[in-house]
Amino acid sequence: MESATIDLSVWRSRLKEAKLIKLTGRVTRVIGLTVEVQGINAPIGEVCEINVPGEPEPVRSEVVGFRDGITLLMPLGELRGIYQGCSVTQTGKSFNVKVGEQLLGRVLDGLGRPLDGLGMLNSLGKSYPVDNRPPNPLKRRRISEVMSTGVRVVDALLTCGRGQRIGIFAGSGVGKSTLLGMISRYSDSDVNVIALIGERGREVLDFIETDLGPEGLARSVVIVATSEQPALVRLKGAFVACAIAEYFRDQGKDVLLMMDSVTRFAMAQREVGLAIGEPPATKGYTPSVFALLPRLLERPGMSDTGSVTAFFTVLVDGDDLNEPISDAVRGILDGHIVLSRSLASANHYPAVDVLNSVSRLMPDITTEEHRLQAGRFRDLLAAYQQAEDLINIGAYVAGSNPRVDEAIASYRAMVDFLQQGMHEHSEYSNTLEMLKAIVHKGVTGHR
């Protein structure tokens, strides 16, 4: 009798929560990217369905704002086919993504649907919220372990910790995607989640087949939202990648999240903000852009069970590292890797500008010996660059400056160390041995 009472109370509570009457709205106007709807009362973030006669499925849309009693929707797909008077129904749910181990090796679109032609993901039964909140700051484990990337310049001089968030800052065509591909293949993470947001459609297959390769794809999930996709799909693609990374993290895995690029994510939010009437602010970016960036960039990190280490690329506008998005992202992340166009022009890859890059967690996760050697390497490199003009024209006299003499003795070895082939993997222990040998060579060369 008691169990029957309990069951009855459960059903009563479900009955109270159930929405037995669904309000149906009507499309009144379409302006730019937004669809104006009357007759529904939905909160921000709820997914609604626009029923288009003649189409097999309704057009899913998300509530993005309100204006004078009008609900503003933005389609998670194409606007084509929508006309004035189309009926709109609420789903009562926010946007979720299906997750599971079967995602490994798959390529998905910005809404988490298969894009690789390998069939549907019907066996996925668990859903994760796409717009999840960042972890409680007091429940994040401290970062104490090194995460090897297999790239010498990063492991030796910009050492990254497991759970750290790093930005890769560069202009177009300087090698961001190539560096991401190297890290995805050679890092010691369990799972890679790679988000290509706003990229050219031509570059997607190039990245998967060339930069990532079969061995990288086998332990990766790739989310693709190319530049021609609606702004909201590009935004959701970034958050879908975060949700999938959080799922694998909650399974106790060490996840590597890579996103290319945050700048195009910000551009998508600018499109959304301008479409719903937000005023433009710094260089045309709306205030919501700078409010949304921390919500994205703070989601990776440590948890009780696993970790999400993140590399976010930033497409620097005009190679200006102080432009608004670069400046905002640099202030949020735990370090930045700057790629130099002059190094790339000289066929120096990866084109990492060591002296302008920093890993904020490197002092906490490396040994004292490693820190001293990395500092000595930087000192020698800086000394050579300061005297480079004199050296090139033959005006520098040996013995004038002992520090420059040491730099000259080790410069060729330093350049060889900083350069690395795209398909060359450097073990972390070997990297440290090479670093030690180069620093020692500078000292002995001077003597």
CSV table of C-alpha atoms in Angstrom, one decimal:
chain,number,residue,atom,x,y,z
A,1,MET,CA,0.0,0.0,0.0
A,2,GLU,CA,2.9,2.3,0.9
A,3,SER,CA,4.6,1.7,-2.5
A,4,ALA,CA,1.3,2.5,-4.3
A,5,THR,CA,1.1,5.8,-2.4
A,6,ILE,CA,4.7,6.6,-3.3
A,7,ASP,CA,4.0,5.8,-7.0
A,8,LEU,CA,0.9,8.0,-6.9
A,9,SER,CA,2.8,10.9,-5.4
A,10,VAL,CA,5.4,10.6,-8.1
A,11,TRP,CA,2.8,10.6,-10.9
A,12,ARG,CA,1.1,13.6,-9.3
A,13,SER,CA,4.4,15.6,-9.3
A,14,ARG,CA,5.0,14.6,-12.9
A,15,LEU,CA,1.5,15.7,-13.8
A,16,LYS,CA,2.0,19.1,-12.3
A,17,GLU,CA,5.3,19.5,-14.2
A,18,ALA,CA,3.8,18.3,-17.5
A,19,LYS,CA,2.8,20.9,-20.0
A,20,LEU,CA,-0.5,19.5,-21.3
A,21,ILE,CA,-1.2,22.6,-23.3
A,22,LYS,CA,1.4,23.8,-25.8
A,23,LEU,CA,1.2,27.4,-26.9
A,24,THR,CA,1.5,27.8,-30.7
A,25,GLY,CA,2.9,31.0,-32.1
A,26,ARG,CA,3.1,32.5,-35.5
A,27,VAL,CA,6.0,33.9,-37.5
A,28,THR,CA,5.3,37.6,-38.0
A,29,ARG,CA,8.5,38.8,-39.6
A,30,VAL,CA,12.0,37.8,-40.6
A,31,ILE,CA,14.7,40.4,-40.4
A,32,GLY,CA,18.3,39.4,-41.2
A,33,LEU,CA,19.2,36.5,-39.0
A,34,THR,CA,16.2,36.7,-36.7
A,35,VAL,CA,12.6,35.4,-36.8
A,36,GLU,CA,10.0,37.4,-34.9
A,37,VAL,CA,7.2,35.3,-33.4
A,38,GLN,CA,4.0,36.2,-31.6
A,39,GLY,CA,2.0,33.9,-29.3
A,40,ILE,CA,4.6,32.1,-27.3
A,41,ASN,CA,6.2,32.8,-24.0
A,42,ALA,CA,9.6,31.0,-24.0
A,43,PRO,CA,12.8,31.8,-21.9
A,44,ILE,CA,16.1,32.6,-23.4
A,45,GLY,CA,17.9,29.5,-24.7
A,46,GLU,CA,14.8,27.3,-25.2
A,47,VAL,CA,14.6,25.5,-28.5
A,48,CYS,CA,11.4,26.0,-30.5
A,49,GLU,CA,10.2,24.4,-33.8
A,50,ILE,CA,9.1,26.3,-36.8
A,51,ASN,CA,6.8,24.1,-38.8
A,52,VAL,CA,7.3,24.7,-42.6
A,53,PRO,CA,4.7,23.1,-44.8
A,54,GLY,CA,6.3,20.8,-47.4
A,55,GLU,CA,9.4,20.2,-45.3
A,56,PRO,CA,10.0,16.7,-43.7
A,57,GLU,CA,11.2,18.2,-40.4
A,58,PRO,CA,10.5,21.5,-38.5
A,59,VAL,CA,13.2,24.1,-38.4
A,60,ARG,CA,14.7,24.1,-34.9
A,61,SER,CA,15.3,27.6,-33.5
A,62,GLU,CA,16.6,29.1,-30.3
A,63,VAL,CA,15.1,32.0,-28.3
A,64,VAL,CA,17.8,34.7,-28.3
A,65,GLY,CA,15.8,37.8,-27.2
A,66,PHE,CA,12.6,39.8,-26.9
A,67,ARG,CA,11.3,43.1,-28.2
A,68,ASP,CA,8.0,44.8,-27.5
A,69,GLY,CA,6.1,41.6,-26.7
A,70,ILE,CA,7.8,39.8,-29.7
A,71,THR,CA,9.9,36.7,-29.2
A,72,LEU,CA,13.1,36.7,-31.2
A,73,LEU,CA,14.3,33.3,-32.6
A,74,MET,CA,17.4,32.4,-34.5
A,75,PRO,CA,17.3,29.2,-36.6
A,76,LEU,CA,19.7,26.4,-35.9
A,77,GLY,CA,19.8,25.9,-39.7
A,78,GLU,CA,18.7,27.6,-42.9
A,79,LEU,CA,16.0,30.3,-43.0
A,80,ARG,CA,14.9,29.0,-46.4
A,81,GLY,CA,11.3,28.1,-46.6
A,82,ILE,CA,10.1,30.1,-43.6
A,83,TYR,CA,7.3,32.5,-44.4
A,84,GLN,CA,4.9,34.8,-42.5
A,85,GLY,CA,2.3,32.8,-40.7
A,86,CYS,CA,4.4,29.6,-40.1
A,87,SER,CA,3.3,28.0,-36.8
A,88,VAL,CA,5.9,27.8,-34.0
A,89,THR,CA,5.8,25.4,-31.0
A,90,GLN,CA,7.8,25.3,-27.9
A,91,THR,CA,9.8,22.2,-26.9
A,92,GLY,CA,10.3,23.2,-23.3
A,93,LYS,CA,14.0,22.1,-23.5
A,94,SER,CA,17.3,23.8,-24.1
A,95,PHE,CA,19.8,22.5,-26.6
A,96,ASN,CA,21.5,19.2,-25.6
A,97,VAL,CA,23.9,16.9,-27.4
A,98,LYS,CA,24.1,13.1,-27.3
A,99,VAL,CA,27.4,11.7,-26.0
A,100,GLY,CA,29.1,8.4,-25.7
A,101,GLU,CA,32.3,6.4,-26.5
A,102,GLN,CA,31.0,5.9,-30.1
A,103,LEU,CA,31.9,9.5,-30.9
A,104,LEU,CA,35.6,8.6,-31.1
A,105,GLY,CA,36.8,8.8,-34.7
A,106,ARG,CA,33.7,10.7,-35.9
A,107,VAL,CA,33.2,14.1,-37.5
A,108,LEU,CA,30.1,16.0,-36.4
A,109,ASP,CA,28.5,19.3,-37.5
A,110,GLY,CA,27.9,22.2,-35.2
A,111,LEU,CA,24.8,20.7,-33.8
A,112,GLY,CA,26.4,17.3,-32.9
A,113,ARG,CA,25.0,15.4,-36.0
A,114,PRO,CA,27.2,13.1,-38.0
A,115,LEU,CA,28.9,14.8,-41.0
A,116,ASP,CA,31.2,12.0,-42.1
A,117,GLY,CA,28.7,9.7,-43.8
A,118,LEU,CA,29.5,6.8,-41.4
A,119,GLY,CA,25.9,6.4,-40.2
A,120,MET,CA,23.8,7.8,-37.4
A,121,LEU,CA,24.8,7.6,-33.7
A,122,ASN,CA,21.7,5.7,-32.6
A,123,SER,CA,23.4,4.0,-29.7
A,124,LEU,CA,24.1,7.2,-27.8
A,125,GLY,CA,21.7,7.4,-25.0
A,126,LYS,CA,23.1,10.1,-22.7
A,127,SER,CA,22.6,13.8,-23.2
A,128,TYR,CA,24.8,16.7,-22.0
A,129,PRO,CA,23.7,20.3,-21.8
A,130,VAL,CA,25.4,22.4,-24.4
A,131,ASP,CA,25.3,25.7,-22.4
A,132,ASN,CA,26.8,24.2,-19.2
A,133,ARG,CA,28.3,26.4,-16.5
A,134,PRO,CA,32.0,26.4,-15.8
A,135,PRO,CA,33.0,24.2,-12.8
A,136,ASN,CA,32.9,25.6,-9.2
A,137,PRO,CA,36.3,27.3,-8.7
A,138,LEU,CA,36.7,25.7,-5.3
A,139,LYS,CA,36.1,22.2,-6.7
A,140,ARG,CA,38.8,22.4,-9.3
A,141,ARG,CA,41.9,20.4,-8.5
A,142,ARG,CA,45.1,22.3,-8.7
A,143,ILE,CA,47.2,21.7,-11.8
A,144,SER,CA,50.3,19.8,-10.8
A,145,GLU,CA,51.2,17.5,-13.7
A,146,VAL,CA,53.0,18.2,-17.0
A,147,MET,CA,51.1,17.4,-20.2
A,148,SER,CA,53.5,16.5,-22.9
A,149,THR,CA,52.6,17.8,-26.4
A,150,GLY,CA,55.4,16.1,-28.3
A,151,VAL,CA,56.4,19.6,-29.7
A,152,ARG,CA,59.9,20.5,-28.4
A,153,VAL,CA,59.5,24.3,-28.2
A,154,VAL,CA,56.3,23.9,-26.2
A,155,ASP,CA,57.4,21.1,-23.8
A,156,ALA,CA,60.8,22.7,-23.1
A,157,LEU,CA,60.1,26.5,-22.9
A,158,LEU,CA,56.3,26.8,-22.6
A,159,THR,CA,55.5,23.7,-20.6
A,160,CYS,CA,51.8,23.0,-20.4
A,161,GLY,CA,50.0,21.4,-17.4
A,162,ARG,CA,47.2,18.9,-17.5
A,163,GLY,CA,44.1,21.0,-17.2
A,164,GLN,CA,45.7,24.3,-18.4
A,165,ARG,CA,44.2,26.6,-21.0
A,166,ILE,CA,46.6,28.0,-23.6
A,167,GLY,CA,46.0,30.5,-26.4
A,168,ILE,CA,47.8,30.3,-29.8
A,169,PHE,CA,47.9,33.8,-31.3
A,170,ALA,CA,48.7,34.3,-34.9
A,171,GLY,CA,47.7,35.9,-38.2
A,172,SER,CA,46.3,33.9,-41.1
A,173,GLY,CA,48.7,31.5,-42.8
A,174,VAL,CA,51.3,31.3,-40.0
A,175,GLY,CA,50.8,27.7,-39.1
A,176,LYS,CA,48.1,27.5,-36.3
A,177,SER,CA,46.4,24.5,-37.8
A,178,THR,CA,49.7,22.7,-38.4
A,179,LEU,CA,50.7,23.2,-34.7
A,180,LEU,CA,47.3,21.9,-33.6
A,181,GLY,CA,47.7,18.8,-35.7
A,182,MET,CA,51.1,18.1,-34.2
A,183,ILE,CA,49.8,18.4,-30.7
A,184,SER,CA,46.7,16.3,-31.4
A,185,ARG,CA,48.9,13.5,-32.8
A,186,TYR,CA,51.7,13.5,-30.3
A,187,SER,CA,50.2,14.6,-26.9
A,188,ASP,CA,49.7,12.1,-24.1
A,189,SER,CA,46.0,12.9,-23.7
A,190,ASP,CA,43.4,10.1,-23.8
A,191,VAL,CA,40.9,11.8,-26.1
A,192,ASN,CA,41.1,14.8,-28.4
A,193,VAL,CA,38.0,17.0,-29.1
A,194,ILE,CA,38.7,19.4,-32.0
A,195,ALA,CA,36.4,22.2,-32.9
A,196,LEU,CA,36.8,23.9,-36.3
A,197,ILE,CA,34.6,27.0,-35.9
A,198,GLY,CA,34.2,29.3,-38.9
A,199,GLU,CA,36.9,27.7,-40.9
A,200,ARG,CA,36.9,27.5,-44.7
A,201,GLY,CA,35.1,24.4,-46.0
A,202,ARG,CA,38.2,23.5,-48.1
A,203,GLU,CA,40.5,23.4,-45.1
A,204,VAL,CA,38.4,20.9,-43.1
A,205,LEU,CA,39.3,17.8,-45.1
A,206,ASP,CA,42.9,19.1,-45.4
A,207,PHE,CA,43.2,19.3,-41.6
A,208,ILE,CA,41.6,15.9,-41.0
A,209,GLU,CA,43.7,14.0,-43.6
A,210,THR,CA,47.0,15.9,-43.4
A,211,ASP,CA,47.4,17.7,-40.1
A,212,LEU,CA,45.4,15.3,-37.9
A,213,GLY,CA,46.0,12.0,-39.8
A,214,PRO,CA,44.4,8.6,-39.3
A,215,GLU,CA,46.3,8.0,-35.9
A,216,GLY,CA,45.0,11.3,-34.6
A,217,LEU,CA,41.5,10.9,-35.8
A,218,ALA,CA,41.1,7.5,-34.2
A,219,ARG,CA,41.2,9.0,-30.7
A,220,SER,CA,39.5,12.3,-31.6
A,221,VAL,CA,36.1,13.8,-32.0
A,222,VAL,CA,35.9,16.6,-34.6
A,223,ILE,CA,33.2,19.2,-34.6
A,224,VAL,CA,32.9,21.3,-37.8
A,225,ALA,CA,30.9,24.5,-38.2
A,226,THR,CA,32.2,26.1,-41.4
A,227,SER,CA,32.0,29.8,-42.2
A,228,GLU,CA,28.9,29.6,-44.3
A,229,GLN,CA,26.9,28.1,-41.5
A,230,PRO,CA,24.4,30.4,-39.6
A,231,ALA,CA,26.0,32.3,-36.7
A,232,LEU,CA,24.1,30.4,-34.1
A,233,VAL,CA,25.4,27.1,-35.5
A,234,ARG,CA,28.9,28.4,-35.2
A,235,LEU,CA,28.3,29.4,-31.6
A,236,LYS,CA,26.7,26.1,-30.8
A,237,GLY,CA,29.6,24.2,-32.4
A,238,ALA,CA,32.0,25.6,-29.8
A,239,PHE,CA,29.7,24.8,-26.9
A,240,VAL,CA,29.0,21.3,-28.3
A,241,ALA,CA,32.8,20.6,-28.3
A,242,CYS,CA,33.0,21.8,-24.7
A,243,ALA,CA,30.0,19.5,-23.7
A,244,ILE,CA,31.6,16.4,-25.4
A,245,ALA,CA,35.0,17.2,-23.7
A,246,GLU,CA,33.2,17.4,-20.3
A,247,TYR,CA,31.6,14.0,-20.9
A,248,PHE,CA,34.9,12.3,-21.5
A,249,ARG,CA,36.4,14.2,-18.5
A,250,ASP,CA,33.6,12.9,-16.3
A,251,GLN,CA,34.5,9.4,-17.4
A,252,GLY,CA,37.9,9.9,-15.8
A,253,LYS,CA,39.8,10.7,-19.0
A,254,ASP,CA,42.4,13.3,-19.7
A,255,VAL,CA,40.9,15.3,-22.6
A,256,LEU,CA,42.6,17.7,-25.0
A,257,LEU,CA,40.2,20.3,-26.3
A,258,MET,CA,41.4,22.3,-29.3
A,259,MET,CA,39.4,25.1,-30.9
A,260,ASP,CA,40.2,27.0,-34.1
A,261,SER,CA,39.3,29.8,-33.7
A,262,VAL,CA,38.0,31.9,-30.8
A,263,THR,CA,38.0,34.9,-33.1
A,264,ARG,CA,35.5,33.5,-35.4
A,265,PHE,CA,33.4,32.4,-32.4
A,266,ALA,CA,33.4,36.0,-31.3
A,267,MET,CA,32.4,37.2,-34.8
A,268,ALA,CA,29.5,34.8,-34.7
A,269,GLN,CA,28.3,36.3,-31.4
A,270,ARG,CA,28.7,39.7,-32.9
A,271,GLU,CA,26.4,38.8,-35.7
A,272,VAL,CA,23.8,37.5,-33.2
A,273,GLY,CA,24.1,40.6,-31.0
A,274,LEU,CA,23.8,43.1,-33.8
A,275,ALA,CA,20.8,41.1,-35.2
A,276,ILE,CA,18.8,41.4,-32.0
A,277,GLY,CA,19.6,45.1,-31.6
A,278,GLU,CA,22.7,45.2,-29.4
A,279,PRO,CA,24.8,48.4,-29.8
A,280,PRO,CA,28.3,47.9,-31.3
A,281,ALA,CA,31.1,48.7,-28.9
A,282,THR,CA,34.9,48.1,-29.3
A,283,LYS,CA,35.7,47.8,-33.0
A,284,GLY,CA,32.1,46.7,-33.8
A,285,TYR,CA,32.0,43.9,-31.2
A,286,THR,CA,28.9,44.0,-29.1
A,287,PRO,CA,29.1,43.8,-25.2
A,288,SER,CA,27.7,40.3,-25.2
A,289,VAL,CA,30.9,39.0,-27.0
A,290,PHE,CA,33.0,39.9,-24.0
A,291,ALA,CA,30.5,38.5,-21.6
A,292,LEU,CA,30.3,35.2,-23.6
A,293,LEU,CA,34.1,34.6,-23.9
A,294,PRO,CA,34.7,33.8,-20.2
A,295,ARG,CA,31.7,31.3,-20.3
A,296,LEU,CA,33.5,29.4,-23.1
A,297,LEU,CA,37.1,29.8,-22.0
A,298,GLU,CA,36.5,28.9,-18.3
A,299,ARG,CA,34.8,25.6,-19.0
A,300,PRO,CA,37.9,23.5,-19.5
A,301,GLY,CA,40.1,22.6,-16.6
A,302,MET,CA,40.4,20.0,-13.8
A,303,SER,CA,37.6,18.1,-12.1
A,304,ASP,CA,37.3,15.5,-9.4
A,305,THR,CA,37.6,12.7,-12.0
A,306,GLY,CA,39.5,13.9,-15.1
A,307,SER,CA,40.8,17.0,-16.9
A,308,VAL,CA,40.3,19.1,-20.0
A,309,THR,CA,43.4,20.8,-21.3
A,310,ALA,CA,42.5,23.4,-23.9
A,311,PHE,CA,44.3,25.1,-26.8
A,312,PHE,CA,42.4,28.0,-28.3
A,313,THR,CA,43.6,29.7,-31.4
A,314,VAL,CA,43.1,33.4,-31.9
A,315,LEU,CA,43.2,34.8,-35.4
A,316,VAL,CA,45.0,38.1,-34.8
A,317,ASP,CA,43.6,40.9,-36.9
A,318,GLY,CA,46.4,42.5,-38.9
A,319,ASP,CA,49.0,40.8,-36.6
A,320,ASP,CA,48.0,43.2,-33.9
A,321,LEU,CA,48.3,41.4,-30.6
A,322,ASN,CA,46.4,44.2,-28.8
A,323,GLU,CA,43.2,44.1,-30.8
A,324,PRO,CA,40.1,43.6,-28.6
A,325,ILE,CA,39.6,39.8,-28.9
A,326,SER,CA,43.2,39.0,-28.5
A,327,ASP,CA,43.5,41.3,-25.5
A,328,ALA,CA,40.4,39.8,-23.8
A,329,VAL,CA,41.4,36.2,-24.4
A,330,ARG,CA,44.9,36.7,-23.2
A,331,GLY,CA,43.6,38.1,-19.9
A,332,ILE,CA,41.4,35.0,-19.3
A,333,LEU,CA,43.7,32.1,-20.3
A,334,ASP,CA,46.7,30.6,-18.4
A,335,GLY,CA,49.3,31.4,-21.1
A,336,HIS,CA,49.8,32.3,-24.7
A,337,ILE,CA,51.9,31.0,-27.6
A,338,VAL,CA,52.6,33.7,-30.2
A,339,LEU,CA,53.4,32.6,-33.8
A,340,SER,CA,55.6,35.0,-35.8
A,341,ARG,CA,55.0,35.8,-39.4
A,342,SER,CA,58.7,36.7,-39.9
A,343,LEU,CA,59.7,33.2,-38.6
A,344,ALA,CA,57.2,31.5,-40.9
A,345,SER,CA,58.4,33.6,-43.8
A,346,ALA,CA,61.9,32.3,-43.1
A,347,ASN,CA,60.6,28.7,-43.2
A,348,HIS,CA,61.0,28.3,-39.5
A,349,TYR,CA,58.3,25.9,-38.3
A,350,PRO,CA,56.6,25.8,-35.8
A,351,ALA,CA,57.0,29.6,-36.0
A,352,VAL,CA,56.8,30.1,-32.2
A,353,ASP,CA,58.1,33.5,-31.0
A,354,VAL,CA,59.6,32.1,-27.7
A,355,LEU,CA,60.4,35.5,-26.2
A,356,ASN,CA,56.9,36.8,-26.6
A,357,SER,CA,55.2,33.6,-25.4
A,358,VAL,CA,54.6,32.5,-21.8
A,359,SER,CA,53.0,29.6,-19.8
A,360,ARG,CA,51.8,30.9,-16.5
A,361,LEU,CA,51.8,27.5,-14.9
A,362,MET,CA,55.3,26.4,-16.0
A,363,PRO,CA,57.0,27.5,-12.7
A,364,ASP,CA,54.5,25.4,-10.7
A,365,ILE,CA,54.8,22.1,-12.6
A,366,THR,CA,58.4,21.9,-13.7
A,367,THR,CA,61.5,21.0,-11.8
A,368,GLU,CA,64.0,23.7,-10.7
A,369,GLU,CA,66.6,22.3,-13.0
A,370,HIS,CA,64.2,22.5,-16.0
A,371,ARG,CA,63.2,26.1,-15.1
A,372,LEU,CA,66.9,27.2,-14.9
A,373,GLN,CA,67.7,25.6,-18.2
A,374,ALA,CA,64.7,27.1,-19.9
A,375,GLY,CA,65.5,30.5,-18.5
A,376,ARG,CA,69.1,30.2,-19.7
A,377,PHE,CA,67.9,29.2,-23.2
A,378,ARG,CA,65.7,32.3,-23.3
A,379,ASP,CA,68.6,34.5,-22.1
A,380,LEU,CA,70.9,33.2,-24.8
A,381,LEU,CA,68.2,33.7,-27.5
A,382,ALA,CA,67.5,37.2,-26.3
A,383,ALA,CA,71.2,38.1,-26.3
A,384,TYR,CA,71.6,36.9,-29.9
A,385,GLN,CA,68.6,38.8,-31.1
A,386,GLN,CA,69.8,42.0,-29.5
A,387,ALA,CA,73.2,41.8,-31.2
A,388,GLU,CA,71.9,40.2,-34.4
A,389,ASP,CA,72.3,43.2,-36.6
A,390,LEU,CA,75.9,43.7,-35.5
A,391,ILE,CA,76.7,40.0,-36.0
A,392,ASN,CA,75.2,39.9,-39.5
A,393,ILE,CA,77.2,42.9,-40.8
A,394,GLY,CA,80.4,41.5,-39.1
A,395,ALA,CA,80.7,44.5,-36.7
A,396,TYR,CA,80.6,42.4,-33.6
A,397,VAL,CA,84.1,41.7,-32.1
A,398,ALA,CA,84.4,38.4,-30.3
A,399,GLY,CA,85.1,38.9,-26.6
A,400,SER,CA,83.3,42.2,-26.4
A,401,ASN,CA,80.4,40.7,-24.5
A,402,PRO,CA,80.6,37.2,-22.8
A,403,ARG,CA,76.9,36.8,-22.9
A,404,VAL,CA,76.7,37.4,-26.7
A,405,ASP,CA,79.7,35.1,-27.2
A,406,GLU,CA,77.8,32.3,-25.4
A,407,ALA,CA,74.7,33.0,-27.6
A,408,ILE,CA,76.7,32.8,-30.8
A,409,ALA,CA,78.3,29.5,-29.8
A,410,SER,CA,74.9,27.9,-29.2
A,411,TYR,CA,72.7,29.7,-31.7
A,412,ARG,CA,72.7,27.1,-34.5
A,413,ALA,CA,71.8,24.4,-32.0
A,414,MET,CA,69.1,26.6,-30.6
A,415,VAL,CA,67.5,27.1,-34.0
A,416,ASP,CA,67.7,23.4,-34.8
A,417,PHE,CA,66.0,22.7,-31.5
A,418,LEU,CA,63.2,25.2,-32.1
A,419,GLN,CA,62.5,23.8,-35.5
A,420,GLN,CA,60.6,20.5,-35.8
A,421,GLY,CA,59.1,18.6,-38.7
A,422,MET,CA,55.4,18.2,-39.0
A,423,HIS,CA,55.6,14.4,-38.6
A,424,GLU,CA,58.4,14.4,-36.0
A,425,HIS,CA,57.6,13.4,-32.5
A,426,SER,CA,59.8,14.4,-29.6
A,427,GLU,CA,59.5,12.5,-26.4
A,428,TYR,CA,59.4,14.8,-23.3
A,429,SER,CA,62.5,13.2,-21.7
A,430,ASN,CA,64.5,13.5,-24.9
A,431,THR,CA,63.4,17.2,-25.2
A,432,LEU,CA,64.8,17.9,-21.7
A,433,GLU,CA,68.1,16.2,-22.5
A,434,MET,CA,68.4,18.2,-25.7
A,435,LEU,CA,67.6,21.4,-23.8
A,436,LYS,CA,70.3,20.6,-21.2
A,437,ALA,CA,72.9,19.9,-23.9
A,438,ILE,CA,72.3,23.2,-25.7
A,439,VAL,CA,72.5,25.3,-22.6
A,440,HIS,CA,75.7,23.4,-21.6
A,441,LYS,CA,77.2,24.0,-25.1
A,442,GLY,CA,76.7,27.7,-24.7
A,443,VAL,CA,78.7,27.8,-21.5
A,444,THR,CA,81.5,25.5,-22.7
A,445,GLY,CA,81.6,27.3,-26.1
A,446,HIS,CA,82.3,30.5,-24.3
A,447,ARG,CA,85.0,29.0,-22.2
